[in-house]
Coordinates of C-alpha atoms in Angstrom, one line a residue:
M1 CA -1.0 -3.7 31.3
T2 CA -4.0 -2.7 33.5
Q3 CA -7.6 -0.9 33.8
Q4 CA -5.8 1.6 34.9
D5 CA -3.6 2.2 31.7
I6 CA -6.7 1.3 29.6
A7 CA -8.6 4.3 32.1
R8 CA -5.5 6.3 30.5
M9 CA -5.3 5.7 26.8
T10 CA -9.3 6.4 26.5
G11 CA -9.8 9.5 28.6
V12 CA -12.2 8.2 30.9
S13 CA -12.2 6.3 34.6
Q14 CA -11.1 3.1 35.8
A15 CA -15.1 2.6 36.6
T16 CA -16.1 3.2 33.3
V17 CA -13.4 0.7 31.9
S18 CA -14.8 -2.3 34.1
L19 CA -18.3 -1.5 33.5
V20 CA -17.6 -2.1 29.9
L21 CA -15.5 -5.3 30.8
N22 CA -18.6 -6.8 32.7
G23 CA -20.5 -5.7 30.0
R24 CA -23.3 -3.6 32.1
D25 CA -24.1 0.0 33.1
D26 CA -23.9 0.8 36.9
G27 CA -27.8 2.0 37.2
S28 CA -28.6 5.2 36.5
V29 CA -25.4 5.6 35.0
R30 CA -25.2 5.1 31.0
I31 CA -21.8 4.8 29.0
A32 CA -21.9 6.6 25.3
P33 CA -22.0 3.8 22.7
E34 CA -18.8 5.6 21.3
T35 CA -17.1 5.7 24.6
R36 CA -17.9 1.7 25.0
E37 CA -16.6 1.4 21.4
R38 CA -13.6 3.5 22.6
V39 CA -12.6 1.2 25.6
L40 CA -12.9 -2.2 23.4
L41 CA -10.8 -0.7 20.7
A42 CA -8.3 0.1 23.2
I43 CA -8.9 -3.6 24.9
R44 CA -8.3 -5.3 21.7
D45 CA -5.1 -3.5 20.5
T46 CA -3.5 -3.8 23.7
G47 CA -4.4 -7.3 24.0
Y48 CA -5.6 -6.4 27.8
V49 CA -7.3 -9.6 29.9
A50 CA -8.9 -9.0 32.9
D51 CA -7.3 -10.5 35.8
P52 CA -9.3 -13.8 37.0
V53 CA -8.7 -12.8 40.6
A54 CA -9.8 -9.0 40.0
R55 CA -13.3 -10.4 38.0
R56 CA -14.0 -12.5 41.2
L57 CA -13.5 -9.8 43.6
A58 CA -15.7 -7.2 41.3
A59 CA -18.7 -10.1 41.7
R60 CA -18.5 -10.5 45.0
H61 CA -17.2 -8.0 47.1
N62 CA -16.6 -4.0 46.9
R63 CA -12.7 -4.7 46.4
I64 CA -11.6 -2.8 49.3
L65 CA -8.9 -4.0 51.0
G66 CA -7.3 -2.9 55.1
V67 CA -4.1 -2.8 55.9
F68 CA -3.7 -2.3 59.8
T69 CA -0.4 -2.2 61.8
Y70 CA 0.6 -3.0 65.3
E71 CA 3.3 -0.4 65.5
P72 CA 2.6 2.8 67.3
V73 CA 2.2 5.0 64.2
F74 CA 1.5 4.0 60.9
P75 CA 4.8 3.5 59.0
A76 CA 4.5 6.2 56.0
G77 CA 7.7 7.6 56.0
T78 CA 10.3 6.7 53.1
G79 CA 13.1 5.6 55.2
D80 CA 10.7 3.8 57.8
F81 CA 11.4 0.2 57.9
Y82 CA 7.9 -1.2 56.8
H83 CA 7.9 1.6 53.7
P84 CA 8.9 -1.4 51.4
F85 CA 6.5 -3.2 52.7
L86 CA 3.5 -0.9 51.9
V87 CA 5.0 0.0 48.5
G88 CA 4.2 -3.6 47.2
I89 CA 0.9 -3.7 49.2
E90 CA 0.1 -0.6 47.3
E91 CA 1.1 -1.6 43.6
S92 CA -0.4 -5.1 43.7
A93 CA -3.3 -3.3 44.9
E94 CA -3.2 -1.3 42.2
R95 CA -2.7 -4.1 39.5
L96 CA -5.9 -5.7 40.9
G97 CA -8.0 -2.9 40.7
C98 CA -8.3 -2.4 44.7
D99 CA -8.9 0.6 47.0
L100 CA -6.9 0.5 50.2
L101 CA -8.3 1.4 54.0
L102 CA -5.3 2.5 56.0
L103 CA -7.3 1.2 59.5
T104 CA -5.6 4.0 61.7
S105 CA -8.1 5.0 63.7
A106 CA -7.4 1.8 66.1
P107 CA -6.5 3.5 69.8
V108 CA -2.8 3.0 71.1
T109 CA -3.1 0.2 74.5
D110 CA 0.6 -0.2 76.4
G111 CA 2.4 1.3 73.2
R112 CA 0.2 -1.0 70.7
R113 CA -2.5 -0.7 68.9
R114 CA -5.7 -3.1 68.4
I115 CA -7.5 -4.0 65.9
F116 CA -10.4 -4.7 68.0
H117 CA -12.5 -1.9 70.1
D118 CA -15.0 -0.1 70.5
D119 CA -15.4 1.2 67.1
N120 CA -13.2 -0.6 65.2
R121 CA -14.1 -0.7 61.4
L122 CA -12.4 -3.8 60.5
R123 CA -16.2 -4.5 58.7
L124 CA -15.4 -1.8 56.2
A125 CA -12.8 -3.4 53.7
D126 CA -13.3 -7.1 52.3
G127 CA -10.1 -8.5 54.3
C128 CA -6.9 -6.9 55.8
V129 CA -3.1 -7.4 55.7
L130 CA -1.5 -6.8 59.0
L131 CA 1.7 -5.6 59.5
G132 CA 4.0 -5.5 62.7
R133 CA 7.2 -6.9 64.3
S134 CA 4.8 -8.5 67.1
L135 CA 1.0 -9.5 66.5
D136 CA -1.3 -9.8 69.4
R137 CA -1.7 -13.7 70.3
D138 CA -5.6 -13.1 71.2
E139 CA -6.3 -10.8 68.2
L140 CA -4.8 -13.2 65.8
G141 CA -6.9 -15.7 67.2
R142 CA -10.4 -14.3 67.6
L143 CA -9.4 -13.2 63.6
V144 CA -9.1 -16.9 62.7
A145 CA -12.1 -18.0 65.1
E146 CA -14.1 -16.0 63.7
G147 CA -13.6 -16.1 60.2
H148 CA -12.6 -12.6 59.2
P149 CA -10.8 -12.8 55.7
F150 CA -6.8 -11.6 56.9
V151 CA -3.2 -12.1 55.8
S152 CA 0.1 -11.2 58.4
V153 CA 3.1 -10.4 56.6
G154 CA 5.4 -12.2 58.6
R155 CA 5.3 -15.8 59.3
R156 CA 3.0 -16.5 62.3
D157 CA 2.3 -19.8 64.8
D158 CA -0.7 -21.0 64.9
A159 CA -3.1 -19.5 66.9
G160 CA -6.5 -21.8 67.5
G161 CA -5.6 -22.5 63.7
P162 CA -3.4 -21.7 60.5
V163 CA -2.8 -18.2 60.5
P164 CA -2.2 -17.2 56.9
Y165 CA 1.0 -15.3 56.2
V166 CA 3.8 -14.2 53.7
G167 CA 7.0 -14.1 55.8
A168 CA 10.6 -14.3 54.7
D169 CA 12.4 -17.6 55.4
Y170 CA 14.7 -15.8 58.3
T171 CA 15.6 -19.7 59.2
T172 CA 17.5 -20.6 56.1
A173 CA 19.2 -16.9 55.2
T174 CA 20.5 -16.8 59.0
A175 CA 22.0 -20.8 58.6
D176 CA 23.5 -19.7 55.0
V177 CA 25.0 -16.3 56.5
V178 CA 26.6 -18.8 59.7
R179 CA 28.0 -21.5 57.0
R180 CA 30.0 -18.4 54.9
T181 CA 31.6 -17.4 58.1
L182 CA 32.4 -20.9 59.0
D183 CA 33.4 -21.1 55.5
A184 CA 35.8 -17.8 56.0
G185 CA 37.5 -20.0 58.5
H186 CA 35.8 -18.6 61.7
T187 CA 35.2 -21.2 65.2
R188 CA 34.1 -19.2 67.7
L189 CA 30.9 -17.1 66.6
A190 CA 28.2 -15.0 68.7
Y191 CA 24.6 -14.5 68.3
L192 CA 23.6 -10.7 69.6
G193 CA 19.8 -10.7 69.4
Q194 CA 16.6 -11.3 71.4
G195 CA 16.9 -15.3 69.6
A196 CA 13.0 -15.3 70.7
G197 CA 9.8 -13.5 71.5
P198 CA 8.9 -12.5 67.7
E199 CA 8.6 -15.6 65.3
S200 CA 10.9 -13.1 63.0
H201 CA 13.5 -13.3 66.1
A202 CA 13.0 -17.3 66.8
D203 CA 13.6 -18.1 62.9
R204 CA 16.5 -16.7 62.9
F205 CA 18.0 -18.1 66.0
A206 CA 17.2 -21.1 64.9
G207 CA 18.8 -20.9 61.9
Y208 CA 21.9 -20.1 63.6
R209 CA 21.6 -22.7 66.1
T210 CA 20.9 -25.2 63.4
A211 CA 23.9 -24.5 61.1
L212 CA 26.5 -24.5 64.6
D213 CA 24.9 -27.9 65.6
A214 CA 25.2 -29.2 62.2
A215 CA 29.1 -28.2 62.5
G216 CA 29.7 -29.3 65.9
L217 CA 30.3 -26.0 67.4
P218 CA 28.6 -24.8 70.6
T219 CA 26.1 -21.9 70.3
R220 CA 27.0 -18.4 71.8
H221 CA 24.1 -16.2 72.6
E222 CA 24.1 -12.6 74.0
P223 CA 21.3 -10.4 74.5
T224 CA 21.4 -6.9 73.9
D225 CA 20.6 -6.0 77.8
R226 CA 24.0 -4.9 78.0
S227 CA 25.7 -1.7 76.7
P228 CA 27.6 -2.0 73.8
A229 CA 30.7 -1.7 75.2
D230 CA 30.0 -4.2 78.0
L231 CA 29.1 -6.2 74.5
L232 CA 32.2 -5.9 73.6
D233 CA 33.7 -7.0 76.6
A234 CA 31.9 -9.8 77.0
L235 CA 32.6 -11.0 73.1
L236 CA 36.8 -10.2 73.3
T237 CA 36.9 -12.2 76.7
A238 CA 35.2 -15.5 75.4
G239 CA 37.6 -15.2 71.9
V240 CA 34.8 -14.5 69.8
T241 CA 35.3 -13.4 66.3
A242 CA 32.5 -13.2 64.1
V243 CA 29.1 -12.3 65.7
M244 CA 25.6 -12.6 64.3
V245 CA 23.0 -9.3 64.6
E246 CA 19.2 -9.4 64.8
E247 CA 19.3 -6.0 64.5
Y248 CA 21.1 -3.9 62.6
A249 CA 21.4 -1.0 64.7
D250 CA 23.5 -3.2 67.5
G251 CA 25.7 -3.9 64.5
V252 CA 26.4 0.1 64.0
A253 CA 26.6 0.2 67.7
L254 CA 29.1 -2.5 67.9
A255 CA 31.1 -1.3 65.3
A256 CA 31.8 2.6 67.0
V257 CA 32.4 1.3 70.0
A258 CA 35.3 -1.5 68.2
A259 CA 36.4 1.7 66.3
E260 CA 36.9 3.8 69.8
R261 CA 39.4 1.0 70.9
G262 CA 41.4 1.0 68.1
L263 CA 39.8 -1.8 66.8
T264 CA 39.1 -2.3 63.1
V265 CA 35.7 -4.6 61.4
P266 CA 36.6 -6.6 60.0
A267 CA 39.8 -7.3 60.8
D268 CA 39.3 -7.8 64.0
L269 CA 35.8 -8.9 64.8
S270 CA 33.7 -9.4 61.9
I271 CA 30.0 -8.3 61.7
L272 CA 27.2 -10.0 60.1
A273 CA 23.6 -8.3 59.6
L274 CA 20.5 -10.6 59.8
G275 CA 18.5 -7.8 57.8
D276 CA 17.7 -4.8 57.2
P277 CA 17.3 -1.5 60.1
T278 CA 14.3 -1.5 61.7
R279 CA 15.4 1.4 63.8
P280 CA 16.8 4.7 62.8
T281 CA 20.7 4.0 62.2
T282 CA 23.6 5.1 59.6
R283 CA 24.8 2.9 57.2
D284 CA 28.2 3.6 56.8
L285 CA 29.8 0.4 57.2
E286 CA 27.9 -1.9 53.9
F287 CA 27.3 -5.3 56.7
T288 CA 27.7 -8.5 55.2
G289 CA 24.6 -11.2 55.7
F290 CA 21.4 -10.7 53.8
R291 CA 18.4 -8.4 53.2
I292 CA 14.1 -8.9 53.4
P293 CA 12.2 -9.7 50.7
R294 CA 9.9 -6.4 52.2
R295 CA 8.2 -5.2 48.8
E296 CA 7.8 -8.7 47.6
M297 CA 6.4 -9.6 50.9
G298 CA 4.0 -6.6 50.6
W299 CA 2.9 -8.0 47.1
Q300 CA 2.5 -11.2 47.5
A301 CA 0.3 -10.7 50.6
V302 CA -2.3 -9.0 48.8
E303 CA -2.9 -12.1 46.4
V304 CA -2.5 -14.5 49.1
L305 CA -5.4 -12.0 50.8
T306 CA -7.5 -11.5 47.5
G307 CA -7.1 -15.7 46.6
L308 CA -8.7 -15.9 49.7
L309 CA -11.5 -13.2 49.1
A310 CA -12.4 -14.6 45.5
A311 CA -12.0 -18.3 46.8
M312 CA -9.2 -19.3 43.8
P313 CA -8.7 -23.0 44.2
G314 CA -4.8 -23.6 44.8
T315 CA -4.0 -20.6 46.8
A316 CA -1.5 -21.0 49.1
T317 CA -1.9 -19.4 52.2
Q318 CA 1.2 -19.1 53.9
R319 CA 4.6 -18.2 51.7
L320 CA 8.1 -18.2 53.2
L321 CA 10.2 -15.9 50.6
P322 CA 13.9 -16.4 50.3
C323 CA 16.0 -13.2 51.6
Q324 CA 18.5 -11.9 49.4
P325 CA 21.9 -12.4 50.0
V326 CA 24.5 -9.0 51.0
D327 CA 28.4 -9.8 50.2
G328 CA 29.2 -6.8 52.1
V329 CA 32.7 -5.8 53.8
T330 CA 32.5 -6.9 57.2
L331 CA 33.4 -10.4 56.6
L332 CA 37.0 -11.9 56.5
P333 CA 39.0 -14.6 57.9
P334 CA 40.1 -14.3 62.0
R335 CA 43.4 -13.9 62.9
H336 CA 45.2 -16.3 64.5

């Protein structure tokens, strides 16, 4: 039950419900006694209890939360990789009675947005949720140094101090996928992707390496700077029977080339996807691997941010959420 629910039930605005809950009128705006009583009756009948974080925010801030993306285009489309994050952010903000300010005016420099610029509006919001695969290290350091309240969606390394974040536990999820592959009988595995750079890539490769080290097997890493055909040649020449793809679309491209050569996935080559598609691609194959808890990450990012703003004791400012395993159809025991 939220303030908006009470407002809908009683035919008043959410602002009116908030004023009644806080036991005050807002300046020149007077609430009619019968309206106040109607709202109070609805509160009693529903057992509504105001969220303590929301109450603290109402007392100290204007309850406007900024959302900034480092991606070149703001991710508004439902098919965009970042859309579920935004859904979670919106739902969590609505629950707390907060408005969202999409910071879309930041200039794009070298293909990326910059949060600090001559006309930045960061201070219009109480705090900010940051989205993007790679966050600018200098800007993160400045946010930390200047004490801007913010939370990153995605784990971030320290930037002159701890960075508040809600991330996916890619290390554990990837290690679990590797162990499932080993349990299926594979001993010649390869990792296809950057394996470094953004924390999400580095964490995946760390999980891959840790699981293979524990099994006493070598780690094979194939960068994606070659064509899918060349990559497939390299994998087959090395006798690889299972490949972990950092990017879902790379797995699709690899499977397509294999099919053109009369090979079958997964009978001839098992392909495991370490997450959801980050760029447009087909989804004809249901890859074995894991999904990223994108909606929950957005939701909890708002929880962390509002906890920081409300100075709630015990608020965990760095959270890693488990990924969801996907059985899929692209893992089979290797042919001998």
